[in-house]
XYZ file of C-alpha atoms in Angstrom:
721
model
C 22.521 -28.391 -38.949
C 20.293 -29.106 -41.934
C 17.944 -31.158 -39.735
C 17.600 -28.119 -37.481
C 16.034 -26.170 -40.348
C 12.754 -28.035 -39.775
C 10.856 -26.365 -36.925
C 7.984 -28.878 -36.797
C 7.225 -30.123 -33.257
C 5.797 -33.367 -34.665
C 7.510 -36.510 -36.028
C 8.622 -36.671 -39.661
C 5.679 -37.303 -41.996
C 3.022 -36.016 -39.590
C 1.855 -33.332 -42.005
C 0.769 -35.949 -44.556
C -0.965 -38.195 -41.989
C -4.742 -38.159 -41.583
C -4.368 -37.192 -37.911
C -5.681 -34.008 -36.306
C -3.330 -32.104 -33.973
C -4.722 -29.970 -31.176
C -3.773 -28.634 -27.735
C -4.879 -29.030 -24.143
C -4.480 -26.152 -21.706
C -2.426 -26.629 -18.541
C -3.058 -30.356 -17.973
C -4.712 -33.521 -19.182
C -8.360 -34.056 -18.131
C -8.816 -35.202 -14.572
C -11.804 -37.458 -15.299
C -12.663 -39.278 -18.496
C -14.764 -41.796 -16.583
C -18.263 -40.750 -17.777
C -19.766 -41.132 -14.300
C -17.297 -38.608 -12.868
C -16.631 -36.323 -15.837
C -18.342 -32.928 -15.789
C -15.615 -30.546 -16.937
C -15.296 -29.089 -20.424
C -11.694 -30.279 -21.118
C -12.809 -33.867 -20.442
C -15.059 -33.812 -23.515
C -12.010 -34.008 -25.790
C -11.994 -37.692 -24.815
C -15.401 -38.602 -23.412
C -17.577 -37.618 -26.375
C -15.202 -39.146 -28.922
C -14.909 -42.494 -27.100
C -18.400 -42.905 -25.633
C -21.820 -42.832 -27.272
C -24.774 -41.685 -25.182
C -28.303 -42.617 -26.203
C -28.849 -39.386 -28.123
C -26.838 -36.576 -29.678
C -27.582 -33.287 -31.426
C -27.884 -32.923 -35.179
C -24.498 -31.520 -36.147
C -25.748 -28.788 -38.465
C -29.316 -27.861 -37.495
C -30.146 -24.857 -35.310
C -32.095 -24.706 -33.022
C -30.534 -27.882 -31.702
C -32.380 -31.069 -32.615
C -32.010 -34.342 -30.718
C -31.133 -37.352 -32.870
C -30.550 -40.999 -31.906
C -26.970 -42.091 -31.324
C -26.639 -45.386 -29.445
C -30.439 -45.522 -29.481
C -32.450 -46.432 -32.569
C -34.899 -43.578 -31.989
C -35.614 -40.659 -29.652
C -38.256 -42.046 -27.295
C -41.362 -40.162 -26.212
C -42.291 -40.647 -22.547
C -45.491 -42.288 -21.382
C -47.189 -40.693 -18.370
C -48.918 -42.457 -15.456
C -50.913 -41.237 -12.453
C -50.557 -42.403 -8.828
C -52.814 -45.397 -9.490
C -50.602 -46.528 -12.353
C -53.109 -45.558 -15.052
C -51.658 -44.235 -18.298
C -52.412 -40.563 -18.989
C -52.749 -38.721 -22.298
C -49.707 -36.763 -23.498
C -51.408 -33.424 -22.732
C -52.329 -34.362 -19.127
C -51.771 -31.595 -16.515
C -48.348 -31.758 -14.877
C -49.777 -32.219 -11.385
C -51.494 -35.484 -12.403
C -48.293 -37.071 -13.676
C -46.802 -39.290 -10.975
C -44.393 -41.155 -13.231
C -42.826 -40.851 -16.696
C -41.582 -43.951 -18.498
C -39.005 -43.869 -21.295
C -38.682 -47.022 -23.401
C -35.555 -46.496 -25.494
C -34.709 -48.977 -28.277
C -30.960 -49.683 -28.472
C -29.152 -50.135 -31.799
C -28.354 -53.731 -32.676
C -24.925 -54.829 -33.852
C -22.971 -52.041 -32.102
C -19.620 -53.298 -30.788
C -17.343 -52.060 -28.031
C -13.764 -51.142 -28.913
C -11.098 -53.875 -28.653
C -10.061 -54.236 -25.010
C -8.487 -56.915 -22.789
C -11.499 -56.710 -20.452
C -13.491 -58.646 -23.088
C -10.780 -61.194 -23.983
C -11.794 -64.819 -23.443
C -9.918 -68.106 -23.542
C -10.868 -71.249 -25.464
C -13.262 -72.266 -22.680
C -15.107 -68.963 -22.876
C -13.717 -67.586 -19.598
C -12.429 -64.044 -19.318
C -8.649 -64.205 -19.606
C -7.880 -61.206 -17.397
C -10.617 -61.125 -14.748
C -8.851 -63.143 -12.063
C -5.366 -61.679 -11.967
C -3.354 -62.214 -8.798
C -1.031 -59.630 -7.190
C 2.064 -59.294 -9.345
C 0.457 -60.733 -12.499
C 0.114 -57.273 -13.986
C 3.860 -57.276 -14.493
C 5.298 -54.188 -16.134
C 2.180 -53.397 -18.186
C 1.410 -49.680 -18.177
C -1.542 -49.565 -20.593
C -4.395 -51.862 -21.701
C -2.644 -52.062 -25.077
C 0.167 -54.024 -23.440
C -2.054 -57.084 -22.988
C -1.597 -59.801 -25.591
C -5.286 -60.567 -26.100
C -8.271 -58.302 -26.633
C -11.924 -58.904 -27.363
C -15.240 -57.175 -27.834
C -18.954 -57.805 -27.543
C -22.250 -56.299 -28.642
C -23.756 -53.312 -26.874
C -26.934 -54.242 -24.967
C -29.477 -52.360 -22.856
C -27.939 -53.735 -19.635
C -24.841 -51.609 -20.310
C -26.983 -48.494 -19.856
C -28.634 -49.967 -16.762
C -25.179 -50.583 -15.295
C -24.088 -47.030 -16.179
C -27.036 -45.442 -14.411
C -26.659 -47.665 -11.353
C -23.021 -46.640 -11.204
C -24.006 -43.098 -10.176
C -24.634 -44.605 -6.735
C -20.938 -45.408 -6.331
C -19.076 -44.190 -3.226
C -15.760 -44.998 -4.950
C -15.459 -41.980 -7.264
C -16.895 -38.512 -7.667
C -20.408 -38.689 -9.151
C -21.345 -35.014 -9.605
C -24.794 -35.554 -11.045
C -25.931 -38.326 -8.690
C -27.812 -35.878 -6.465
C -29.899 -34.558 -9.327
C -30.467 -38.004 -10.839
C -31.590 -39.361 -7.465
C -34.423 -36.838 -7.418
C -35.827 -38.242 -10.644
C -34.867 -41.877 -11.194
C -37.261 -43.983 -9.151
C -35.491 -45.803 -6.345
C -32.055 -44.260 -6.908
C -31.863 -42.571 -3.486
C -32.478 -45.859 -1.688
C -30.152 -47.619 -4.099
C -27.351 -45.187 -3.208
C -27.770 -46.045 0.495
C -27.785 -49.769 -0.322
C -24.598 -49.529 -2.408
C -22.800 -47.553 0.298
C -23.654 -50.277 2.812
C -22.575 -53.076 0.456
C -19.328 -51.272 -0.338
C -18.596 -50.977 3.384
C -19.059 -54.750 3.753
C -16.758 -55.455 0.805
C -13.986 -53.301 2.251
C -14.322 -54.500 5.835
C -10.970 -55.543 7.227
C -9.026 -54.158 4.273
C -6.376 -51.475 4.495
C -8.311 -48.188 3.996
C -5.212 -46.608 2.418
C -4.895 -49.342 -0.226
C -5.605 -48.269 -3.800
C -6.844 -51.785 -4.598
C -10.540 -52.196 -3.859
C -12.710 -55.247 -4.501
C -15.005 -55.132 -7.528
C -18.267 -53.323 -6.746
C -20.607 -55.245 -9.066
C -23.788 -53.241 -9.581
C -25.400 -56.157 -11.414
C -26.013 -57.772 -8.018
C -28.601 -55.217 -6.923
C -31.630 -54.241 -9.057
C -32.637 -50.589 -9.355
C -36.388 -50.070 -9.483
C -36.337 -47.202 -11.980
C -33.961 -48.696 -14.570
C -34.253 -52.044 -16.317
C -33.784 -53.916 -19.583
C -37.067 -55.727 -20.381
C -35.463 -56.948 -23.608
C -31.885 -57.334 -24.775
C -32.047 -54.111 -26.801
C -34.696 -52.185 -24.868
C -33.849 -49.785 -22.037
C -36.604 -48.666 -19.644
C -36.133 -45.630 -17.401
C -38.828 -44.580 -14.925
C -38.671 -41.128 -13.357
C -40.769 -39.324 -10.774
C -43.352 -36.922 -12.173
C -42.855 -35.048 -15.400
C -39.407 -33.771 -16.316
C -39.196 -32.636 -19.971
C -35.446 -31.985 -19.662
C -34.705 -35.665 -19.057
C -34.373 -36.221 -22.796
C -31.414 -33.814 -22.795
C -29.617 -35.724 -20.044
C -29.804 -38.773 -22.287
C -27.506 -37.040 -24.809
C -24.769 -36.608 -22.202
C -22.068 -39.114 -21.344
C -23.532 -39.562 -17.853
C -25.787 -42.059 -19.602
C -23.132 -43.493 -21.898
C -22.971 -47.304 -21.698
C -20.398 -48.844 -19.374
C -19.591 -52.551 -19.723
C -19.362 -54.323 -16.393
C -16.312 -56.156 -17.718
C -14.319 -52.899 -17.754
C -15.176 -52.162 -14.116
C -14.197 -55.704 -13.124
C -10.956 -55.563 -15.129
C -9.785 -52.280 -13.584
C -10.673 -53.403 -10.032
C -7.832 -55.962 -9.989
C -4.621 -55.769 -7.916
C -2.069 -53.222 -9.061
C -4.306 -51.525 -11.633
C -5.012 -48.352 -9.644
C -1.336 -47.796 -8.833
C -0.565 -47.869 -12.579
C -3.348 -45.442 -13.428
C -5.237 -48.243 -15.175
C -8.836 -47.146 -14.759
C -11.749 -45.687 -16.687
C -10.433 -42.267 -15.656
C -7.558 -42.680 -18.136
C -8.464 -45.652 -20.290
C -12.156 -45.470 -21.187
C -13.991 -48.315 -22.915
C -16.655 -47.232 -25.362
C -18.427 -47.787 -28.670
C -17.580 -44.390 -30.185
C -15.595 -43.454 -33.267
C -12.258 -43.257 -31.400
C -10.357 -45.059 -28.656
C -7.522 -43.855 -26.403
C -4.186 -45.406 -27.381
C -1.831 -43.179 -25.380
C -2.399 -41.246 -22.152
C 0.645 -39.543 -20.660
C -0.552 -37.406 -17.728
C 0.015 -33.693 -18.273
C 1.784 -34.329 -21.582
C -0.209 -35.990 -24.326
C -3.345 -37.946 -25.236
C -3.594 -39.884 -28.488
C -6.836 -41.323 -29.845
C -7.069 -43.575 -32.886
C -10.006 -44.694 -34.971
C -11.958 -47.463 -33.242
C -11.663 -50.456 -35.637
C -14.998 -51.798 -34.337
C -16.931 -48.594 -35.011
C -19.801 -49.274 -37.387
C -19.500 -45.953 -39.278
C -22.181 -43.278 -39.604
C -23.259 -41.217 -42.643
C -22.434 -37.515 -42.621
C -25.657 -35.413 -42.500
C -27.259 -34.171 -45.707
C -29.408 -31.433 -44.155
C -28.368 -28.198 -42.525
C -29.202 -24.525 -42.211
C -29.302 -21.783 -44.854
C -25.730 -20.993 -45.848
C -24.309 -24.392 -44.837
C -24.196 -25.615 -48.437
C -22.366 -22.474 -49.566
C -19.820 -22.941 -46.768
C -19.095 -26.481 -47.911
C -20.720 -28.063 -44.867
C -22.780 -30.437 -47.021
C -19.968 -31.543 -49.340
C -19.586 -34.834 -47.463
C -23.305 -35.660 -47.501
C -23.820 -39.388 -46.962
C -20.119 -40.257 -46.697
C -19.114 -42.619 -43.899
C -17.687 -41.090 -40.726
C -15.302 -40.747 -39.024
C -12.996 -39.176 -41.579
C -9.964 -38.866 -39.276
C -7.590 -41.707 -38.456
C -6.663 -40.138 -35.141
C -6.454 -37.149 -32.823
C -3.303 -36.069 -30.983
C -3.725 -33.587 -28.120
C -0.654 -32.068 -26.464
C -0.555 -30.164 -23.172
C 0.465 -26.507 -23.496
C 1.172 -24.682 -20.250
C 1.739 -21.287 -21.880
C -0.444 -19.494 -24.388
C 2.326 -18.045 -26.572
C 3.900 -21.344 -27.728
C 0.439 -22.753 -28.413
C -0.520 -19.711 -30.444
C 2.734 -19.765 -32.410
C 2.238 -23.418 -33.316
C -1.243 -22.657 -34.575
C -0.060 -19.680 -36.644
C 2.696 -21.850 -38.127
C 0.107 -24.470 -39.085
C 1.169 -27.161 -36.618
C -2.127 -27.171 -34.709
C -5.207 -27.873 -36.821
C -7.625 -26.844 -34.077
C -6.025 -24.731 -31.397
C -8.056 -26.308 -28.572
C -10.416 -29.116 -29.531
C -13.244 -28.458 -27.069
C -13.111 -24.629 -27.035
C -15.264 -22.416 -29.254
C -13.799 -19.045 -28.268
C -10.108 -19.346 -29.232
C -10.538 -17.374 -32.478
C -11.100 -14.186 -30.458
C -7.345 -13.939 -29.865
C -6.658 -13.767 -33.576
C -9.499 -11.353 -34.272
C -7.937 -8.902 -31.819
C -4.484 -9.410 -33.349
C -5.882 -8.561 -36.774
C -7.657 -5.468 -35.435
C -4.456 -4.220 -33.817
C -2.090 -4.637 -36.772
C -2.487 -4.156 -40.515
C 0.555 -6.374 -41.059
C -0.926 -9.212 -38.992
C -4.287 -8.770 -40.688
C -2.648 -9.162 -44.103
C -0.780 -12.305 -42.980
C -4.013 -13.848 -41.700
C -5.788 -12.910 -44.915
C -3.095 -14.513 -47.051
C -3.219 -17.660 -44.959
C -6.999 -17.842 -45.156
C -7.374 -17.428 -41.400
C -10.860 -15.972 -41.257
C -12.299 -16.128 -37.762
C -16.044 -15.587 -37.541
C -17.682 -14.485 -34.313
C -21.082 -15.472 -32.964
C -23.042 -15.835 -29.744
C -23.176 -19.107 -27.840
C -24.737 -20.507 -24.706
C -22.138 -20.156 -21.955
C -21.036 -17.687 -19.295
C -18.244 -16.663 -16.933
C -19.006 -15.525 -13.392
C -17.404 -14.604 -10.103
C -19.182 -16.535 -7.386
C -19.428 -16.337 -3.610
C -19.314 -19.373 -1.332
C -22.610 -19.013 0.504
C -21.560 -21.204 3.429
C -18.621 -18.893 4.150
C -19.309 -16.816 7.312
C -17.998 -13.542 5.822
C -19.310 -13.537 2.267
C -22.052 -16.183 2.488
C -25.669 -16.383 3.559
C -25.172 -15.656 7.275
C -26.637 -17.263 10.401
C -29.072 -14.567 11.554
C -31.486 -12.285 9.659
C -29.264 -9.296 10.436
C -26.114 -11.057 9.276
C -27.879 -12.277 6.132
C -28.794 -8.741 5.202
C -25.287 -7.391 5.891
C -23.643 -10.164 3.849
C -26.103 -9.654 1.011
C -25.188 -5.970 0.848
C -21.500 -6.887 0.813
C -22.083 -9.164 -2.194
C -24.172 -6.514 -3.911
C -21.450 -3.915 -3.389
C -18.830 -6.212 -4.888
C -21.145 -6.993 -7.820
C -21.383 -3.282 -8.609
C -17.633 -2.752 -8.251
C -16.623 -5.547 -10.658
C -16.854 -3.617 -13.900
C -17.429 -6.256 -16.580
C -17.826 -3.596 -19.266
C -14.268 -2.483 -18.490
C -13.112 -6.104 -18.555
C -14.365 -6.468 -22.140
C -12.353 -3.416 -23.195
C -9.141 -4.379 -21.415
C -9.291 -8.071 -22.360
C -10.927 -8.113 -25.801
C -9.523 -11.582 -26.465
C -11.955 -12.939 -23.874
C -14.602 -10.334 -24.429
C -18.316 -10.853 -24.212
C -21.628 -9.190 -23.447
C -22.079 -8.099 -19.818
C -24.578 -10.405 -18.122
C -27.589 -9.120 -16.228
C -28.548 -12.562 -14.971
C -27.677 -16.247 -15.271
C -29.291 -17.028 -18.656
C -27.490 -16.404 -21.992
C -29.504 -14.913 -24.799
C -29.731 -18.170 -26.774
C -31.532 -20.003 -23.943
C -35.369 -19.943 -24.052
C -36.605 -17.768 -21.190
C -33.628 -15.395 -21.193
C -34.438 -11.661 -20.936
C -30.926 -10.518 -21.808
C -30.724 -7.288 -23.862
C -34.325 -6.368 -22.993
C -35.488 -3.834 -20.371
C -37.149 -6.679 -18.457
C -33.766 -8.341 -18.075
C -32.081 -5.398 -16.288
C -30.335 -6.276 -13.030
C -31.519 -3.429 -10.741
C -28.765 -4.158 -8.198
C -25.859 -3.454 -10.552
C -27.351 -1.378 -13.407
C -29.905 1.240 -14.275
C -31.575 2.138 -17.570
C -30.523 5.463 -19.131
C -31.723 6.448 -22.630
C -32.494 2.837 -23.406
C -29.010 1.641 -22.387
C -27.835 -0.377 -19.403
C -25.435 1.703 -17.291
C -23.487 0.342 -14.319
C -24.392 1.955 -11.007
C -21.774 4.384 -9.634
C -19.145 3.268 -7.167
C -20.579 5.600 -4.527
C -23.627 3.328 -4.258
C -21.340 0.340 -3.714
C -19.484 2.194 -0.952
C -22.795 2.985 0.792
C -23.674 -0.706 0.671
C -20.256 -1.509 2.153
C -20.936 0.795 5.090
C -24.378 -0.759 5.613
C -22.730 -4.186 5.517
C -20.466 -3.121 8.394
C -17.297 -2.412 6.369
C -16.949 1.351 5.879
C -13.793 2.061 3.850
C -13.106 -1.664 3.731
C -12.681 -2.060 7.497
C -14.746 -3.934 10.048
C -16.770 -1.275 11.874
C -16.413 -3.168 15.173
C -12.746 -4.179 15.139
C -11.220 -1.742 12.671
C -9.478 -4.608 10.903
C -9.258 -4.503 7.095
C -11.561 -6.828 5.183
C -9.483 -9.581 3.551
C -11.144 -11.945 1.071
C -9.647 -14.983 -0.640
C -9.957 -15.287 -4.416
C -9.759 -18.827 -5.804
C -8.837 -19.148 -9.465
C -8.736 -22.490 -11.295
C -5.512 -21.887 -13.178
C -1.950 -21.272 -12.048
C -0.852 -17.588 -12.200
C 0.995 -17.781 -15.520
C 2.131 -14.659 -17.426
C -0.887 -15.222 -19.669
C -3.583 -14.940 -16.992
C -1.799 -12.808 -14.378
C -3.106 -9.519 -15.890
C -6.678 -10.766 -15.413
C -5.981 -11.775 -11.831
C -4.398 -8.362 -11.160
C -7.439 -6.692 -12.718
C -9.718 -8.560 -10.314
C -7.566 -7.434 -7.368
C -8.087 -3.830 -8.520
C -11.865 -4.270 -8.670
C -12.004 -5.224 -5.002
C -9.505 -2.492 -4.142
C -12.066 0.072 -5.319
C -13.941 -0.803 -2.128
C -10.715 -1.023 -0.087
C -11.091 -4.803 0.125
C -7.812 -6.709 0.222
C -7.998 -9.637 -2.168
C -5.727 -12.605 -1.431
C -5.197 -14.548 -4.651
C -5.113 -18.343 -4.378
C -4.516 -19.471 -7.953
C -4.054 -23.218 -8.396
C -4.375 -25.733 -11.174
C -7.819 -27.021 -12.023
C -7.509 -30.296 -10.116
C -6.523 -28.535 -6.885
C -9.338 -26.040 -7.375
C -11.899 -28.830 -7.675
C -10.612 -30.455 -4.471
C -10.865 -27.133 -2.662
C -14.463 -26.411 -3.630
C -15.572 -29.942 -2.751
C -14.283 -29.325 0.766
C -15.900 -25.867 0.951
C -12.529 -24.188 1.471
C -13.153 -21.486 -1.133
C -14.514 -17.972 -0.627
C -14.721 -15.954 -3.867
C -14.083 -17.831 -7.095
C -14.001 -17.526 -10.880
C -15.977 -20.084 -12.858
C -17.359 -20.688 -16.323
C -20.286 -22.790 -17.465
C -21.087 -24.247 -20.872
C -24.677 -25.271 -21.477
C -25.338 -29.007 -21.389
C -28.654 -28.556 -23.161
C -30.769 -25.652 -24.454
C -33.049 -25.096 -21.478
C -33.106 -22.516 -18.665
C -33.109 -25.306 -16.099
C -29.540 -26.202 -17.096
C -28.278 -22.817 -15.846
C -30.684 -22.320 -12.964
C -29.833 -25.724 -11.451
C -26.322 -24.331 -10.806
C -27.838 -22.476 -7.847
C -30.320 -25.122 -6.696
C -29.764 -25.937 -3.009
C -29.668 -29.766 -3.162
C -26.947 -29.509 -5.825
C -24.510 -27.738 -3.473
C -20.935 -28.684 -4.347
C -19.476 -28.786 -0.833
C -22.541 -30.484 0.668
C -23.693 -33.048 -1.901
C -20.990 -32.846 -4.591
C -23.334 -31.260 -7.104
C -22.633 -28.382 -9.477
C -23.827 -25.550 -7.202
C -20.283 -24.315 -6.504
C -21.659 -21.261 -4.694
C -23.457 -23.584 -2.221
C -26.446 -21.250 -2.570
C -29.584 -22.318 -0.722
C -32.796 -20.325 -0.815
C -36.073 -22.147 0.023
C -38.204 -19.986 -2.299
C -35.773 -20.363 -5.178
C -35.618 -24.124 -4.606
C -39.438 -24.314 -4.536
C -39.689 -22.467 -7.847
C -36.957 -24.611 -9.353
C -38.858 -27.788 -8.419
C -41.880 -26.293 -10.176
C -39.850 -25.244 -13.229
C -38.449 -28.726 -13.851
C -41.778 -30.149 -14.986
C -42.870 -27.206 -17.121
C -42.881 -27.018 -20.907
C -41.821 -23.772 -22.595
C -44.523 -21.103 -22.511
C -45.832 -18.065 -20.588
C -46.172 -19.902 -17.266
C -42.621 -21.154 -17.416
C -41.412 -17.658 -18.335
C -43.139 -16.253 -15.261
C -41.366 -18.748 -12.985
C -38.013 -18.036 -14.654
C -38.483 -14.293 -14.116
C -39.218 -14.843 -10.426
C -36.136 -17.017 -9.982
C -33.839 -14.568 -11.770
C -35.167 -11.703 -9.623
C -34.320 -13.677 -6.457
C -30.782 -14.279 -7.725
C -30.267 -10.645 -8.696
C -31.226 -9.560 -5.185
C -29.291 -12.263 -3.289
C -26.235 -11.919 -5.574
C -24.651 -15.360 -5.049
C -22.827 -14.548 -8.301
C -21.448 -11.452 -9.901
C -23.054 -12.453 -13.188
C -20.014 -11.713 -15.318
C -20.325 -11.957 -19.094
C -21.330 -14.166 -22.009
C -18.178 -14.728 -24.098
C -18.202 -14.434 -27.867
C -17.677 -17.673 -29.769
C -15.036 -17.857 -32.481
C -13.243 -21.053 -33.429
C -9.519 -21.110 -34.218
C -9.373 -23.736 -36.975
C -7.179 -24.004 -40.054
C -8.735 -23.844 -43.533
C -7.739 -27.449 -44.244
C -9.994 -28.644 -41.417
C -13.343 -29.230 -43.103
C -16.865 -29.406 -41.642
C -16.252 -27.070 -38.692
C -19.440 -25.621 -37.219
C -18.594 -24.731 -33.617
C -21.205 -24.914 -30.886
C -20.755 -25.531 -27.187
C -23.515 -28.134 -27.183
C -21.832 -30.181 -29.919
C -19.098 -32.200 -28.207
C -18.675 -35.212 -30.504
C -17.374 -33.223 -33.486
C -14.321 -35.451 -33.909
C -16.321 -37.824 -36.092
C -17.501 -35.026 -38.419
C -14.186 -33.265 -39.049
C -12.211 -33.990 -42.195
C -8.594 -33.053 -42.970
C -7.074 -32.094 -46.288
C -3.662 -33.437 -45.276
C -2.049 -32.584 -48.621
C -3.104 -28.953 -48.231
C -1.770 -28.936 -44.659
C 1.625 -30.257 -45.760
C 1.796 -27.666 -48.523
C 0.858 -24.801 -46.211
C 3.241 -25.870 -43.464
C 6.070 -25.920 -45.998
C 5.119 -22.450 -47.289
C 4.725 -20.902 -43.842
C 7.869 -22.424 -42.361
C 10.483 -22.073 -45.074
C 14.028 -22.460 -43.749
C 16.000 -19.224 -43.351
C 19.248 -20.030 -45.123
C 21.254 -16.806 -44.840
C 22.553 -17.532 -41.297
C 23.902 -20.839 -42.628
C 25.608 -19.058 -45.545
C 27.153 -16.595 -43.114
C 28.417 -19.495 -41.006
C 29.909 -21.175 -44.095
C 31.545 -17.881 -45.148
C 32.915 -17.356 -41.647
C 34.309 -20.893 -41.528
C 35.824 -20.391 -44.997
C 37.432 -17.120 -43.923
C 38.801 -18.760 -40.801
C 40.257 -21.660 -42.831
C 41.814 -19.235 -45.306
C 43.275 -17.217 -42.439
C 44.771 -20.286 -40.784
C 46.245 -21.507 -44.099
C 47.686 -18.076 -44.803
C 49.252 -17.904 -41.325
C 50.758 -21.388 -41.614
C 52.169 -20.625 -45.077
C 53.676 -17.414 -43.778
C 55.306 -19.208 -40.852
C 56.825 -21.790 -43.183
C 58.573 -18.970 -45.117
C 60.144 -17.460 -41.987
C 63.659 -18.240 -40.676
C 64.642 -18.707 -37.048
C 65.061 -14.983 -36.589
C 61.483 -14.338 -37.763
C 62.576 -12.928 -41.078
C 60.324 -13.571 -44.073
C 62.193 -15.402 -46.808
C 61.584 -14.628 -50.518
């Protein structure tokens, strides 16, 4: 009974440990293999375990690239068609090739892993395992021997080649193949070689022979020296430097690929998708699907000094207190799956989660609303030091339309294209995002007029030039949503007066795909969306699934209308506009264009935009592209959510930003303060126990009294003296 007075969900002594506790929503990440990973929840693992070439300075704004696995941020050299080097200021049209020579840090070691273990003769111990040799091992930690080796430039060459793989999802391979010289041909070569390797094998078998990318050179990527990486790309592409700070270009040791390709590994979930192998500050030590992920400090990590420069106000906020101290500060990170929002929130309020959700920057909004709604709650938060700031960030939420769908998409004929466009425009007017912000203030944000958040160079948001003329009009200097009557007129012109097909009289039924199961927490939002379509007499069929099922569905093109969010990968308009670039279509080429939108003029402008530096000419192209999207309406542009981090006061060095994904190394815990606060906030309630003791005592007294009375009675039931 006394043990039950402790309501902590964690093992005894956890409060005093230098380990950060956080939550995952719904499920564990589907992909932590850096070639396949392109989903925000994955970054909990990927950016803590892997080190790309570059990163962002943790404190400076605007965001500044800094070297990470590289020794320096490399400037490209430009060459013309004849191979002659051009000056840095050469016109874009003269640049046929850009060359990046990136120096790699020396002395960087991979984490301990059995893939590197060698015997006395120098042979890899675990690279030639026969069927059955795996035994009952469930994790790489179950192997007796581990090893390591130094990071070299060839590890980055191997990683980039690996985007040609036909074995796993490679969402950015289409975009990379447009730039990296020779990658398109290399992808065809690898597919052919993979087919040869698997010839005669059971196609249903999970075991596949090792696809060794070292065997085939890639023209655009090489290692001229042990610690020098050379990347050659077509033309001029200023945004390439930003891709080099993402885990798509994190180093992958060939030994890990070879190790996980052995018999029985796939069936046990032993792969880079659960057990990554990196040089970062942390390494995965426990991965229980849909339950828990544990990361511990990588003993081979070299350590990095905490930054000593920041922005005005950072010093006052204590963000420079750790200047020059060696990172990481944490010994580990424990992330637990929470399927419902209420238990997760309660654990945070009780002090048992240090960060509510590690990779999210908007979770503080929930608590801001709670404090606004209740003086009592506000006072509790104030006493506990729970002060949740709110700021803008570079992300958005949208409702998109699958443009290859015959009903809602582009259409096969000019007439059908126009009718479908008007249907999408009508829906875009009807979805009242201003109302959404009022009804769901916990997820509130500024209504979007286009695809570019305010913090992205080239955005026209909150200016008259940024107005979306399809959905809004300008009245007294304010953006006002167009009336529903205009949407109904568009519905009639689209061939669906009063929500019915003008030819058949059948009601218009549209499927709505949502990437989360319909829990009590998100059901009100789903119901709200149903009501938006009902304004136009459209019947919305909700198909809410978990995130993994949703991703499978969109890859197959089986979606129709869908909800989606996007966090900026880097601070450039191209990173949002590429989400609607034709060759990146999700269901066609497995890119990130989930709407499968294809417009030749938009694609032409996008190809032009990619090579442009910021300035008036680039702004002109951006404006043209946004205008095309506003008219075609492949998205209902949704809103830009407010950022507010839910972090406890004992978590030091928090400066949330969507673009900063490797913050695990910067965070520091005051574990003693956490233990003290948890004890204060979760004091045992003793009075029920006292009542129980009193009740038991009364019962004992009553029994004793009854027995004593019976002993004083004779056979006739008479009480003796």
